[in-house]
Amino acid sequence: ASSKPRGLVLGRGAFVLVGGSMAGGWWLGQRSRGVESDRSQAAVERQADQLRQKLLDGGASEAEKQRLVQLLLVLNQSEEATALLEQLADQQPRRWQLRLLLAELHRQNNNRAAAERELRHLLNLSPNRIDALQLMALLQLEQRRGGQAQAQLKPLIVNGRKPAAQPQVLPLSLLLGDLQQRMGQHAAPAPT
């Protein structure tokens, strides 16, 4: 009879020991993550400061400017990132990805007019650019202008089918269907 309580006490002791070890390991892991996070944050800030200085000195390459934009976004310094990205987009008008990123930054900063202006610029150059159309539809949907987004997409789909279906018709049709679903509408047959 005495071996049962002794075994039970040993079993509980082992359980407490294992549980304590696991909790201690978790706590140490969390603590070291916090230290590593602080170190990586400091490293990102140092790298951003170095690139800022290089930019001020006039010696920053295009790749370094783009890297600075990325670092500024990581550091949640979106205003500075937006200003630098505007400069890059103006200097490299053929790089539509910069304008698209700029539009998304404006949208995230609740500057919807600036976001729409950037997207309209992109769509004037290339009306079927699906990335810009997706962001424009989202922007218009957020502003309760989903009908306007539909009105913009439908003619593109119709024109993309003449004389024969073009490759952009499928992504445009999917975008229209997604937009209609988000608006609570039943997906209507694609316009012909």
Coordinates of C-alpha atoms in Angstrom, one line a residue:
A1 CA 0.0 0.0 0.0
S2 CA 2.9 2.3 0.7
S3 CA 4.4 1.8 -2.8
K4 CA 1.3 3.2 -4.4
P5 CA 1.4 6.6 -2.7
R6 CA 5.1 6.7 -3.2
G7 CA 4.8 6.0 -6.9
L8 CA 2.0 8.5 -7.1
V9 CA 4.2 11.1 -5.4
L10 CA 7.1 10.3 -7.7
G11 CA 4.8 10.5 -10.8
R12 CA 3.4 13.8 -9.7
G13 CA 6.9 15.1 -9.0
A14 CA 8.0 14.0 -12.4
F15 CA 5.0 15.7 -14.0
V16 CA 5.7 18.9 -12.1
L17 CA 9.4 18.7 -13.0
V18 CA 8.6 18.2 -16.7
G19 CA 5.9 20.9 -16.7
G20 CA 8.3 23.3 -15.0
S21 CA 11.0 22.6 -17.4
M22 CA 8.7 23.2 -20.4
A23 CA 7.4 26.4 -18.9
G24 CA 10.9 27.6 -18.2
G25 CA 12.0 26.7 -21.7
W26 CA 9.1 28.6 -23.2
W27 CA 9.8 31.6 -21.0
L28 CA 13.5 31.6 -22.0
G29 CA 12.5 31.2 -25.7
Q30 CA 10.1 34.1 -25.5
R31 CA 12.7 36.2 -23.8
S32 CA 15.4 35.4 -26.3
R33 CA 13.0 36.2 -29.2
G34 CA 12.3 39.6 -27.7
V35 CA 16.1 40.3 -27.5
E36 CA 16.5 39.0 -31.1
S37 CA 13.6 41.2 -32.2
D38 CA 15.2 44.2 -30.6
R39 CA 18.5 43.4 -32.3
S40 CA 16.9 43.0 -35.7
Q41 CA 14.9 46.2 -35.2
A42 CA 18.1 48.0 -34.4
A43 CA 19.8 46.5 -37.4
V44 CA 17.0 47.6 -39.7
E45 CA 17.2 51.1 -38.3
R46 CA 21.0 51.2 -38.8
Q47 CA 20.7 50.0 -42.4
A48 CA 17.9 52.6 -43.1
D49 CA 20.0 55.4 -41.6
Q50 CA 23.0 54.4 -43.7
L51 CA 20.9 54.4 -46.9
R52 CA 19.3 57.7 -45.9
Q53 CA 22.7 59.2 -45.6
K54 CA 23.8 57.7 -48.9
L55 CA 20.7 59.2 -50.5
L56 CA 21.4 62.6 -49.0
D57 CA 24.9 62.5 -50.3
G58 CA 23.6 61.7 -53.8
G59 CA 25.3 58.3 -54.1
A60 CA 22.4 55.9 -53.6
S61 CA 21.7 53.5 -56.5
E62 CA 18.2 52.7 -57.7
A63 CA 18.4 49.3 -55.9
E64 CA 19.5 51.1 -52.6
K65 CA 16.6 53.6 -52.9
Q66 CA 14.2 50.7 -53.3
R67 CA 15.8 48.9 -50.4
L68 CA 15.3 52.0 -48.3
V69 CA 11.6 52.1 -49.2
Q70 CA 11.3 48.5 -48.0
L71 CA 13.1 49.2 -44.8
L72 CA 11.0 52.3 -44.2
L73 CA 7.9 50.2 -44.6
V74 CA 9.2 47.6 -42.2
L75 CA 9.8 50.4 -39.7
N76 CA 6.2 51.7 -40.2
Q77 CA 7.5 55.0 -41.6
S78 CA 5.0 55.1 -44.4
E79 CA 5.1 58.9 -45.0
E80 CA 8.8 58.9 -45.7
A81 CA 8.4 55.7 -47.8
T82 CA 5.6 57.3 -49.8
A83 CA 7.6 60.4 -50.5
L84 CA 10.6 58.4 -51.7
L85 CA 8.5 56.0 -53.7
E86 CA 6.8 59.0 -55.5
Q87 CA 10.3 60.2 -56.5
L88 CA 11.2 56.8 -57.8
A89 CA 8.0 56.4 -59.7
D90 CA 8.5 59.9 -61.3
Q91 CA 12.1 59.0 -62.3
Q92 CA 11.1 55.6 -63.7
P93 CA 7.7 56.1 -65.4
R94 CA 7.9 52.7 -67.2
R95 CA 8.1 50.8 -63.9
W96 CA 4.4 50.4 -63.3
Q97 CA 5.0 48.3 -60.2
L98 CA 6.2 51.4 -58.4
R99 CA 3.0 53.3 -59.2
L100 CA 1.0 50.3 -58.1
L101 CA 2.8 50.1 -54.8
L102 CA 2.4 53.8 -54.3
A103 CA -1.3 53.5 -54.9
E104 CA -1.5 50.7 -52.3
L105 CA 0.5 52.9 -49.8
H106 CA -1.9 55.8 -50.3
R107 CA -4.8 53.5 -49.8
Q108 CA -3.4 52.1 -46.6
N109 CA -2.8 55.7 -45.4
N110 CA -6.5 56.5 -46.1
N111 CA -5.5 58.9 -48.9
R112 CA -8.0 57.4 -51.3
A113 CA -7.9 60.3 -53.8
A114 CA -4.2 59.9 -54.2
A115 CA -4.5 56.1 -54.6
E116 CA -7.2 56.6 -57.2
R117 CA -5.1 59.1 -59.1
E118 CA -2.1 56.7 -59.3
L119 CA -4.4 53.9 -60.5
R120 CA -6.0 56.1 -63.1
H121 CA -2.6 57.0 -64.4
L122 CA -1.7 53.3 -64.7
L123 CA -5.0 52.4 -66.3
N124 CA -4.6 55.2 -68.8
L125 CA -1.4 53.7 -70.0
S126 CA -2.7 50.1 -69.9
P127 CA -6.5 49.7 -69.4
N128 CA -6.3 45.9 -69.0
R129 CA -3.6 45.8 -66.3
I130 CA -5.3 43.4 -64.0
D131 CA -3.3 44.3 -60.9
A132 CA -4.4 48.0 -61.2
L133 CA -8.0 47.0 -61.9
Q134 CA -8.1 44.7 -58.8
L135 CA -6.8 47.5 -56.6
M136 CA -9.2 50.1 -58.2
A137 CA -12.1 47.7 -57.7
L138 CA -11.2 47.2 -54.1
L139 CA -10.8 51.0 -53.6
Q140 CA -14.1 51.7 -55.2
L141 CA -15.8 48.9 -53.2
E142 CA -14.4 50.3 -49.9
Q143 CA -15.9 53.7 -50.9
R144 CA -19.3 52.0 -51.7
R145 CA -18.8 52.6 -55.4
G146 CA -18.9 49.0 -56.5
G147 CA -21.3 49.8 -59.3
Q148 CA -18.7 52.1 -60.8
A149 CA -16.2 49.3 -60.6
Q150 CA -18.6 47.0 -62.4
A151 CA -19.3 49.6 -65.1
Q152 CA -15.5 49.9 -65.7
L153 CA -15.0 46.1 -65.9
K154 CA -17.9 45.1 -68.1
P155 CA -16.8 46.9 -71.3
L156 CA -13.3 45.6 -70.9
I157 CA -14.7 42.0 -70.9
V158 CA -17.0 42.7 -73.9
N159 CA -14.1 44.3 -75.9
G160 CA -11.8 41.5 -74.9
R161 CA -14.0 38.9 -76.5
K162 CA -14.0 40.6 -79.9
P163 CA -13.2 39.3 -82.5
A164 CA -11.9 36.3 -80.5
A165 CA -11.5 35.9 -76.7
Q166 CA -8.3 37.5 -75.5
P167 CA -6.2 36.1 -72.5
Q168 CA -7.2 39.0 -70.2
V169 CA -10.9 38.1 -70.4
L170 CA -10.7 35.3 -67.8
P171 CA -9.0 37.3 -65.1
L172 CA -11.3 40.2 -65.8
S173 CA -14.4 38.0 -65.5
L174 CA -13.1 36.5 -62.3
L175 CA -12.5 40.0 -60.9
L176 CA -16.1 41.0 -61.9
G177 CA -17.5 37.8 -60.3
D178 CA -15.5 38.5 -57.1
L179 CA -16.7 42.1 -57.0
Q180 CA -20.3 41.0 -57.5
Q181 CA -20.0 38.4 -54.7
R182 CA -18.5 41.0 -52.3
M183 CA -21.4 43.3 -53.1
G184 CA -23.9 40.5 -52.2
Q185 CA -25.0 40.1 -55.8
H186 CA -25.5 36.8 -57.5
A187 CA -22.9 36.3 -60.2
A188 CA -24.6 37.3 -63.4
P189 CA -23.5 35.7 -66.7
A190 CA -20.5 37.5 -68.1
P191 CA -21.5 40.2 -70.6
T192 CA -21.3 39.3 -74.2

